[in-house]
Amino acid sequence: MTALRVLVVEDSATVRNHLCEVLAADPGIEVVGQARDGKEAIELCERLRPDVITMDMMLPLMTGLSATEYIMAHRPTPILIVSASINRGELFRTYDALAAGAVDVLEKPRGDTGDAAWERQFIATVKLVARIPVITHLRAKRTAPPPRALPAAAPAAAGRPRVVAVGASTGGPGAVIEVLRALAPGFAAPLLLVLHINEPFGNAFADWLDAQTAHRVAYARDGEPLAGAAGRVVMAPPGRHLVVREGRLRLTLDAERHSCRPSVDELFESVAHECGAAAIACLLTGMGRDGAGGLLRIRQAGGFTIAQDEETSVIYGMPREAAQLGAACAVLPLNEIGPAVGALLAGGAGAAKNGDFT
């Protein structure tokens, strides 16, 4: 079996040597190169063509973010961010890198030896990231086909939807931004968001997302009225489920679902029970099956459900599970999801037009 070829990018010699030692101890992995800065990372990526790159964010000469953006535009390669950066500014750069096409993020080891659990997680994550097909990421230059008509199966409710619920995991930061940027400011319902992102990297994500679009974004506050969040994006905070109960948003420490807290299924199931046909739900790119069952519950309750398609998903896991369950009223490419949601929000049940969706 051919060994997995890894390029390690890290400016600290101590950390870099430790990462290389951990990787080299696995017989299925070969460290083919080491880079001390972003410029060298690009040069080695071009020359060595590794299967996966581990990328630090804080690098000399060229930052990890700049190197990630260049690599994803010119030599698309699966990138795992390995970072100790947890202050606000550095977290923002990590989110920018994820939006630019990096696949996942992992916290750096706390020491250079003796962290067996972290080492196992590191090896497993590198192998997982390496299996993910990546695409050229030219953010400002992407062209998209014109959106198709909305499908005929619109929400049964006569009025406009009361809530939009969105779930995403791996590849989610960039996908969520694209959906939000397609929505007009002041849309007529709360948008509730669950995104899987590891602590401590999720701590400032809502603030970062707030700066990416014209919409107000904040973490949910336990007990706030659902109706009071109209026109805003309300996100589940790290380590808490977000649900709707008796017209209010609730944050819970209930057990993990699909090894996740927050869980998309927790949100979707509560929305199905609370809002029924007055709900729109979107399940975006992500690994596993979290959200698929909940999306089906919303569709069964009469709500309008959308799953991202395979071609535009970084990982076609969660939306594939939903499609296989028959949970999606429509399976759409990413560029069509925001416009579809916007049209439904603007026109309620009457917004749907005939269209051919598979």
CSV table of C-alpha atoms in Angstrom, one decimal:
chain,number,residue,atom,x,y,z
A,1,MET,CA,0.0,0.0,0.0
A,2,THR,CA,1.3,3.4,-0.9
A,3,ALA,CA,2.1,5.6,2.1
A,4,LEU,CA,0.3,8.8,2.7
A,5,ARG,CA,2.6,11.7,1.8
A,6,VAL,CA,2.5,14.6,4.2
A,7,LEU,CA,4.0,18.1,4.2
A,8,VAL,CA,4.4,19.6,7.6
A,9,VAL,CA,4.3,23.4,7.8
A,10,GLU,CA,5.4,24.9,11.2
A,11,ASP,CA,7.8,27.6,12.2
A,12,SER,CA,8.8,26.2,15.6
A,13,ALA,CA,11.5,23.6,15.2
A,14,THR,CA,10.4,21.9,18.4
A,15,VAL,CA,6.8,21.5,17.4
A,16,ARG,CA,7.7,20.7,13.8
A,17,ASN,CA,10.0,17.9,14.9
A,18,HIS,CA,7.4,16.5,17.2
A,19,LEU,CA,4.7,16.5,14.5
A,20,CYS,CA,7.1,14.8,12.1
A,21,GLU,CA,8.0,12.1,14.7
A,22,VAL,CA,4.4,11.4,15.4
A,23,LEU,CA,3.6,11.1,11.7
A,24,ALA,CA,6.7,9.0,10.9
A,25,ALA,CA,5.8,6.5,13.6
A,26,ASP,CA,2.7,5.4,11.6
A,27,PRO,CA,3.8,2.9,8.9
A,28,GLY,CA,1.1,4.3,6.5
A,29,ILE,CA,2.5,7.8,6.5
A,30,GLU,CA,5.6,9.4,5.0
A,31,VAL,CA,6.7,12.9,5.8
A,32,VAL,CA,7.9,14.1,2.4
A,33,GLY,CA,8.8,17.7,3.4
A,34,GLN,CA,9.0,20.3,6.2
A,35,ALA,CA,8.4,24.0,5.7
A,36,ARG,CA,9.2,26.8,8.2
A,37,ASP,CA,7.2,29.6,6.6
A,38,GLY,CA,4.3,30.1,4.2
A,39,LYS,CA,6.5,30.8,1.2
A,40,GLU,CA,8.4,27.6,1.6
A,41,ALA,CA,5.1,25.7,2.1
A,42,ILE,CA,4.0,26.9,-1.4
A,43,GLU,CA,7.3,26.0,-3.0
A,44,LEU,CA,7.3,22.5,-1.4
A,45,CYS,CA,3.7,21.9,-2.3
A,46,GLU,CA,4.4,22.7,-5.9
A,47,ARG,CA,7.5,20.5,-6.1
A,48,LEU,CA,6.5,17.6,-3.9
A,49,ARG,CA,2.7,17.4,-4.5
A,50,PRO,CA,1.9,15.9,-1.1
A,51,ASP,CA,-1.4,14.1,-0.3
A,52,VAL,CA,-2.1,16.4,2.7
A,53,ILE,CA,-0.6,19.4,4.4
A,54,THR,CA,-0.6,20.2,8.1
A,55,MET,CA,-0.5,24.0,8.3
A,56,ASP,CA,0.2,26.4,11.2
A,57,MET,CA,-1.4,29.8,11.0
A,58,MET,CA,1.3,32.0,12.5
A,59,LEU,CA,4.2,31.8,10.1
A,60,PRO,CA,7.0,34.3,9.0
A,61,LEU,CA,7.3,35.7,5.5
A,62,MET,CA,3.8,34.6,4.5
A,63,THR,CA,1.1,33.6,7.0
A,64,GLY,CA,-0.7,30.2,7.0
A,65,LEU,CA,-3.8,32.0,5.8
A,66,SER,CA,-2.0,33.4,2.7
A,67,ALA,CA,-0.3,30.1,2.0
A,68,THR,CA,-3.7,28.3,2.3
A,69,GLU,CA,-5.4,30.7,-0.1
A,70,TYR,CA,-2.6,30.4,-2.7
A,71,ILE,CA,-2.4,26.6,-2.5
A,72,MET,CA,-6.2,26.2,-2.8
A,73,ALA,CA,-6.2,28.5,-5.8
A,74,HIS,CA,-3.2,27.0,-7.6
A,75,ARG,CA,-2.5,23.5,-6.3
A,76,PRO,CA,-5.5,22.3,-4.4
A,77,THR,CA,-4.4,20.0,-1.6
A,78,PRO,CA,-6.2,18.8,1.5
A,79,ILE,CA,-5.1,21.1,4.4
A,80,LEU,CA,-5.4,20.4,8.1
A,81,ILE,CA,-4.8,23.5,10.2
A,82,VAL,CA,-2.8,22.7,13.4
A,83,SER,CA,-2.8,25.8,15.5
A,84,ALA,CA,-2.4,27.1,19.0
A,85,SER,CA,-3.9,30.4,18.0
A,86,ILE,CA,-6.9,31.1,20.3
A,87,ASN,CA,-7.0,34.9,20.6
A,88,ARG,CA,-9.7,36.7,18.6
A,89,GLY,CA,-7.5,37.9,15.7
A,90,GLU,CA,-5.8,34.6,15.3
A,91,LEU,CA,-9.1,32.7,15.4
A,92,PHE,CA,-10.4,34.9,12.7
A,93,ARG,CA,-7.5,33.9,10.5
A,94,THR,CA,-8.3,30.3,11.1
A,95,TYR,CA,-11.9,30.8,10.1
A,96,ASP,CA,-10.7,32.7,7.0
A,97,ALA,CA,-8.5,29.7,6.1
A,98,LEU,CA,-11.4,27.3,6.6
A,99,ALA,CA,-13.5,29.5,4.3
A,100,ALA,CA,-10.7,29.5,1.8
A,101,GLY,CA,-10.7,25.7,1.5
A,102,ALA,CA,-8.8,24.2,4.4
A,103,VAL,CA,-10.6,21.1,5.5
A,104,ASP,CA,-10.4,21.0,9.3
A,105,VAL,CA,-8.6,22.4,12.3
A,106,LEU,CA,-6.9,20.7,15.3
A,107,GLU,CA,-5.4,22.3,18.4
A,108,LYS,CA,-1.6,21.9,18.7
A,109,PRO,CA,-0.2,19.5,21.3
A,110,ARG,CA,0.3,21.1,24.7
A,111,GLY,CA,3.8,19.6,25.1
A,112,ASP,CA,6.3,17.9,22.9
A,113,THR,CA,6.0,14.4,24.4
A,114,GLY,CA,3.6,12.2,26.3
A,115,ASP,CA,0.2,13.2,24.8
A,116,ALA,CA,-0.9,9.8,23.4
A,117,ALA,CA,-4.5,10.8,23.0
A,118,TRP,CA,-3.6,13.8,21.0
A,119,GLU,CA,-1.2,11.8,18.9
A,120,ARG,CA,-3.9,9.3,18.0
A,121,GLN,CA,-6.3,12.1,17.1
A,122,PHE,CA,-3.7,13.8,15.0
A,123,ILE,CA,-2.9,10.7,13.0
A,124,ALA,CA,-6.6,9.9,12.5
A,125,THR,CA,-7.4,13.4,11.4
A,126,VAL,CA,-4.6,13.6,8.9
A,127,LYS,CA,-5.7,10.3,7.4
A,128,LEU,CA,-9.3,11.5,7.2
A,129,VAL,CA,-8.4,14.9,5.7
A,130,ALA,CA,-6.3,13.3,3.1
A,131,ARG,CA,-9.3,11.3,1.8
A,132,ILE,CA,-11.3,14.4,1.1
A,133,PRO,CA,-11.3,15.6,-2.5
A,134,VAL,CA,-10.7,19.3,-2.8
A,135,ILE,CA,-11.4,21.8,-5.5
A,136,THR,CA,-9.8,25.0,-6.8
A,137,HIS,CA,-10.9,27.8,-4.5
A,138,LEU,CA,-10.8,31.1,-6.3
A,139,ARG,CA,-13.2,33.0,-4.1
A,140,ALA,CA,-13.7,36.1,-6.2
A,141,LYS,CA,-13.5,34.4,-9.5
A,142,ARG,CA,-16.0,31.6,-9.1
A,143,THR,CA,-18.7,31.6,-11.7
A,144,ALA,CA,-22.1,30.0,-11.1
A,145,PRO,CA,-24.9,28.9,-13.4
A,146,PRO,CA,-28.1,30.8,-13.1
A,147,PRO,CA,-30.4,29.5,-10.4
A,148,ARG,CA,-33.3,27.2,-11.4
A,149,ALA,CA,-36.9,27.8,-10.5
A,150,LEU,CA,-38.0,26.8,-7.0
A,151,PRO,CA,-39.5,23.4,-6.7
A,152,ALA,CA,-43.3,23.0,-6.7
A,153,ALA,CA,-43.4,21.5,-3.2
A,154,ALA,CA,-43.5,24.6,-1.1
A,155,PRO,CA,-44.4,24.9,2.7
A,156,ALA,CA,-48.0,24.2,3.4
A,157,ALA,CA,-48.4,27.2,5.6
A,158,ALA,CA,-50.2,30.1,4.0
A,159,GLY,CA,-48.0,32.8,5.6
A,160,ARG,CA,-44.3,33.3,5.5
A,161,PRO,CA,-42.0,30.9,7.3
A,162,ARG,CA,-41.4,31.5,11.0
A,163,VAL,CA,-37.9,30.1,11.1
A,164,VAL,CA,-34.9,29.0,9.0
A,165,ALA,CA,-32.7,26.3,10.4
A,166,VAL,CA,-29.3,25.5,9.0
A,167,GLY,CA,-26.8,22.8,9.8
A,168,ALA,CA,-23.3,22.2,8.6
A,169,SER,CA,-20.0,20.5,9.5
A,170,THR,CA,-16.8,20.0,7.6
A,171,GLY,CA,-16.6,22.6,4.9
A,172,GLY,CA,-19.3,24.5,6.6
A,173,PRO,CA,-17.7,28.0,7.1
A,174,GLY,CA,-17.5,28.7,3.4
A,175,ALA,CA,-20.8,27.2,2.7
A,176,VAL,CA,-22.6,29.2,5.4
A,177,ILE,CA,-21.1,32.4,4.1
A,178,GLU,CA,-22.3,31.8,0.6
A,179,VAL,CA,-25.9,31.0,1.8
A,180,LEU,CA,-26.0,34.1,4.0
A,181,ARG,CA,-24.6,36.5,1.3
A,182,ALA,CA,-27.5,35.5,-0.9
A,183,LEU,CA,-30.1,36.6,1.6
A,184,ALA,CA,-31.3,40.2,1.6
A,185,PRO,CA,-30.6,42.1,4.8
A,186,GLY,CA,-33.5,42.1,7.3
A,187,PHE,CA,-35.0,38.8,6.1
A,188,ALA,CA,-38.3,38.1,7.7
A,189,ALA,CA,-37.5,35.2,10.1
A,190,PRO,CA,-34.8,34.0,12.6
A,191,LEU,CA,-32.1,31.9,11.0
A,192,LEU,CA,-30.8,29.3,13.5
A,193,LEU,CA,-27.4,27.8,12.8
A,194,VAL,CA,-25.6,24.8,14.1
A,195,LEU,CA,-22.0,24.3,12.9
A,196,HIS,CA,-19.7,21.6,14.1
A,197,ILE,CA,-16.4,23.2,15.1
A,198,ASN,CA,-14.0,22.0,17.8
A,199,GLU,CA,-13.4,23.9,20.9
A,200,PRO,CA,-11.6,26.2,21.5
A,201,PHE,CA,-11.8,27.2,17.8
A,202,GLY,CA,-15.5,27.8,17.9
A,203,ASN,CA,-15.4,30.5,20.6
A,204,ALA,CA,-15.3,33.5,18.3
A,205,PHE,CA,-16.9,32.1,15.2
A,206,ALA,CA,-20.2,34.0,15.5
A,207,ASP,CA,-18.2,37.3,15.8
A,208,TRP,CA,-16.2,36.4,12.7
A,209,LEU,CA,-19.3,35.4,10.7
A,210,ASP,CA,-21.0,38.7,11.8
A,211,ALA,CA,-18.2,40.5,9.9
A,212,GLN,CA,-18.6,38.4,6.7
A,213,THR,CA,-22.1,39.5,5.6
A,214,ALA,CA,-24.6,42.3,6.2
A,215,HIS,CA,-26.5,40.2,8.7
A,216,ARG,CA,-26.2,40.3,12.4
A,217,VAL,CA,-24.8,37.1,13.9
A,218,ALA,CA,-24.5,36.2,17.5
A,219,TYR,CA,-24.5,33.2,19.8
A,220,ALA,CA,-27.9,32.2,21.2
A,221,ARG,CA,-28.9,33.4,24.7
A,222,ASP,CA,-30.9,30.9,26.7
A,223,GLY,CA,-34.6,31.9,27.0
A,224,GLU,CA,-34.7,34.6,24.3
A,225,PRO,CA,-37.9,34.7,22.3
A,226,LEU,CA,-37.7,33.1,18.8
A,227,ALA,CA,-39.8,35.9,17.3
A,228,GLY,CA,-37.3,38.5,18.7
A,229,ALA,CA,-34.5,37.0,16.6
A,230,ALA,CA,-36.3,37.8,13.2
A,231,GLY,CA,-33.8,39.0,10.7
A,232,ARG,CA,-30.8,37.8,12.6
A,233,VAL,CA,-28.5,34.7,12.5
A,234,VAL,CA,-28.5,33.0,15.9
A,235,MET,CA,-25.8,30.3,16.4
A,236,ALA,CA,-25.4,27.4,18.8
A,237,PRO,CA,-22.4,28.1,21.0
A,238,PRO,CA,-19.7,25.5,21.4
A,239,GLY,CA,-20.6,22.7,23.7
A,240,ARG,CA,-24.4,23.5,23.8
A,241,HIS,CA,-27.4,22.2,21.9
A,242,LEU,CA,-29.6,24.9,20.5
A,243,VAL,CA,-33.4,24.0,20.5
A,244,VAL,CA,-36.7,25.8,20.2
A,245,ARG,CA,-39.2,25.2,23.0
A,246,GLU,CA,-42.5,27.0,23.6
A,247,GLY,CA,-41.5,29.9,21.4
A,248,ARG,CA,-38.1,30.4,23.0
A,249,LEU,CA,-34.5,29.5,22.3
A,250,ARG,CA,-33.0,27.1,24.8
A,251,LEU,CA,-29.4,26.0,25.3
A,252,THR,CA,-29.0,22.5,26.8
A,253,LEU,CA,-26.2,20.2,28.0
A,254,ASP,CA,-28.2,17.1,27.0
A,255,ALA,CA,-26.1,14.1,25.8
A,256,GLU,CA,-24.2,14.3,22.5
A,257,ARG,CA,-26.0,13.2,19.3
A,258,HIS,CA,-23.8,11.5,16.7
A,259,SER,CA,-20.8,12.5,19.0
A,260,CYS,CA,-21.8,16.1,18.5
A,261,ARG,CA,-22.9,18.9,20.9
A,262,PRO,CA,-24.3,21.1,19.4
A,263,SER,CA,-26.2,18.6,17.2
A,264,VAL,CA,-28.1,19.5,14.0
A,265,ASP,CA,-30.6,16.8,14.8
A,266,GLU,CA,-31.4,18.4,18.2
A,267,LEU,CA,-32.2,21.7,16.5
A,268,PHE,CA,-34.1,20.3,13.5
A,269,GLU,CA,-36.3,18.0,15.6
A,270,SER,CA,-37.2,20.8,17.9
A,271,VAL,CA,-38.0,23.1,14.9
A,272,ALA,CA,-40.2,20.3,13.4
A,273,HIS,CA,-42.2,20.0,16.7
A,274,GLU,CA,-42.4,23.8,17.3
A,275,CYS,CA,-42.8,25.3,13.9
A,276,GLY,CA,-43.9,22.4,11.6
A,277,ALA,CA,-45.0,23.7,8.1
A,278,ALA,CA,-43.7,27.2,9.0
A,279,ALA,CA,-40.1,26.1,8.8
A,280,ILE,CA,-37.4,26.0,6.2
A,281,ALA,CA,-34.3,23.9,6.9
A,282,CYS,CA,-31.0,23.4,5.0
A,283,LEU,CA,-28.5,20.7,5.6
A,284,LEU,CA,-25.1,21.6,4.2
A,285,THR,CA,-21.7,19.9,3.7
A,286,GLY,CA,-20.4,17.7,6.5
A,287,MET,CA,-19.2,14.3,7.6
A,288,GLY,CA,-21.5,11.7,9.2
A,289,ARG,CA,-25.3,11.7,9.4
A,290,ASP,CA,-26.1,14.4,12.0
A,291,GLY,CA,-29.1,16.4,10.8
A,292,ALA,CA,-30.5,13.9,8.2
A,293,GLY,CA,-33.1,12.5,10.6
A,294,GLY,CA,-34.1,15.9,11.8
A,295,LEU,CA,-34.4,17.2,8.2
A,296,LEU,CA,-36.8,14.3,7.5
A,297,ARG,CA,-38.9,15.3,10.6
A,298,ILE,CA,-39.2,18.8,9.3
A,299,ARG,CA,-40.3,17.6,5.9
A,300,GLN,CA,-42.8,15.2,7.5
A,301,ALA,CA,-44.2,18.2,9.5
A,302,GLY,CA,-44.8,20.1,6.2
A,303,GLY,CA,-41.7,22.3,6.3
A,304,PHE,CA,-39.5,23.0,3.2
A,305,THR,CA,-36.2,21.1,3.3
A,306,ILE,CA,-33.0,21.5,1.2
A,307,ALA,CA,-29.9,19.4,1.1
A,308,GLN,CA,-26.6,20.5,-0.6
A,309,ASP,CA,-25.7,18.5,-3.6
A,310,GLU,CA,-22.6,16.2,-3.9
A,311,GLU,CA,-20.7,18.3,-6.5
A,312,THR,CA,-20.5,21.4,-4.3
A,313,SER,CA,-20.1,19.7,-0.9
A,314,VAL,CA,-16.7,19.4,0.6
A,315,ILE,CA,-17.9,16.2,2.2
A,316,TYR,CA,-21.1,14.7,0.9
A,317,GLY,CA,-21.9,12.9,4.1
A,318,MET,CA,-24.7,14.6,6.1
A,319,PRO,CA,-26.6,15.8,3.0
A,320,ARG,CA,-26.2,12.4,1.3
A,321,GLU,CA,-27.8,10.7,4.3
A,322,ALA,CA,-30.7,13.2,4.1
A,323,ALA,CA,-31.1,12.6,0.4
A,324,GLN,CA,-31.2,8.8,0.9
A,325,LEU,CA,-33.8,9.2,3.6
A,326,GLY,CA,-36.0,11.2,1.3
A,327,ALA,CA,-35.7,14.1,3.7
A,328,ALA,CA,-35.0,16.8,1.2
A,329,CYS,CA,-37.7,18.6,-0.9
A,330,ALA,CA,-34.8,19.8,-3.1
A,331,VAL,CA,-31.2,18.8,-3.5
A,332,LEU,CA,-29.4,22.0,-4.7
A,333,PRO,CA,-25.9,23.2,-5.5
A,334,LEU,CA,-24.6,25.6,-3.0
A,335,ASN,CA,-25.0,28.7,-5.1
A,336,GLU,CA,-28.8,28.0,-5.4
A,337,ILE,CA,-29.5,27.4,-1.7
A,338,GLY,CA,-29.4,31.0,-0.5
A,339,PRO,CA,-31.6,32.4,-3.4
A,340,ALA,CA,-34.1,29.6,-2.8
A,341,VAL,CA,-34.3,30.4,0.9
A,342,GLY,CA,-34.6,34.1,0.1
A,343,ALA,CA,-37.4,33.6,-2.3
A,344,LEU,CA,-39.3,31.5,0.2
A,345,LEU,CA,-38.8,34.0,2.9
A,346,ALA,CA,-40.0,36.8,0.7
A,347,GLY,CA,-43.0,35.1,-0.8
A,348,GLY,CA,-44.0,32.4,1.7
A,349,ALA,CA,-45.8,29.4,0.4
A,350,GLY,CA,-46.7,31.2,-2.9
A,351,ALA,CA,-43.0,31.6,-3.8
A,352,ALA,CA,-42.5,28.2,-5.2
A,353,LYS,CA,-42.6,27.7,-9.0
A,354,ASN,CA,-42.4,24.6,-11.1
A,355,GLY,CA,-38.9,23.3,-11.5
A,356,ASP,CA,-37.1,20.0,-12.3
A,357,PHE,CA,-35.2,18.9,-9.2
A,358,THR,CA,-33.5,15.5,-8.5
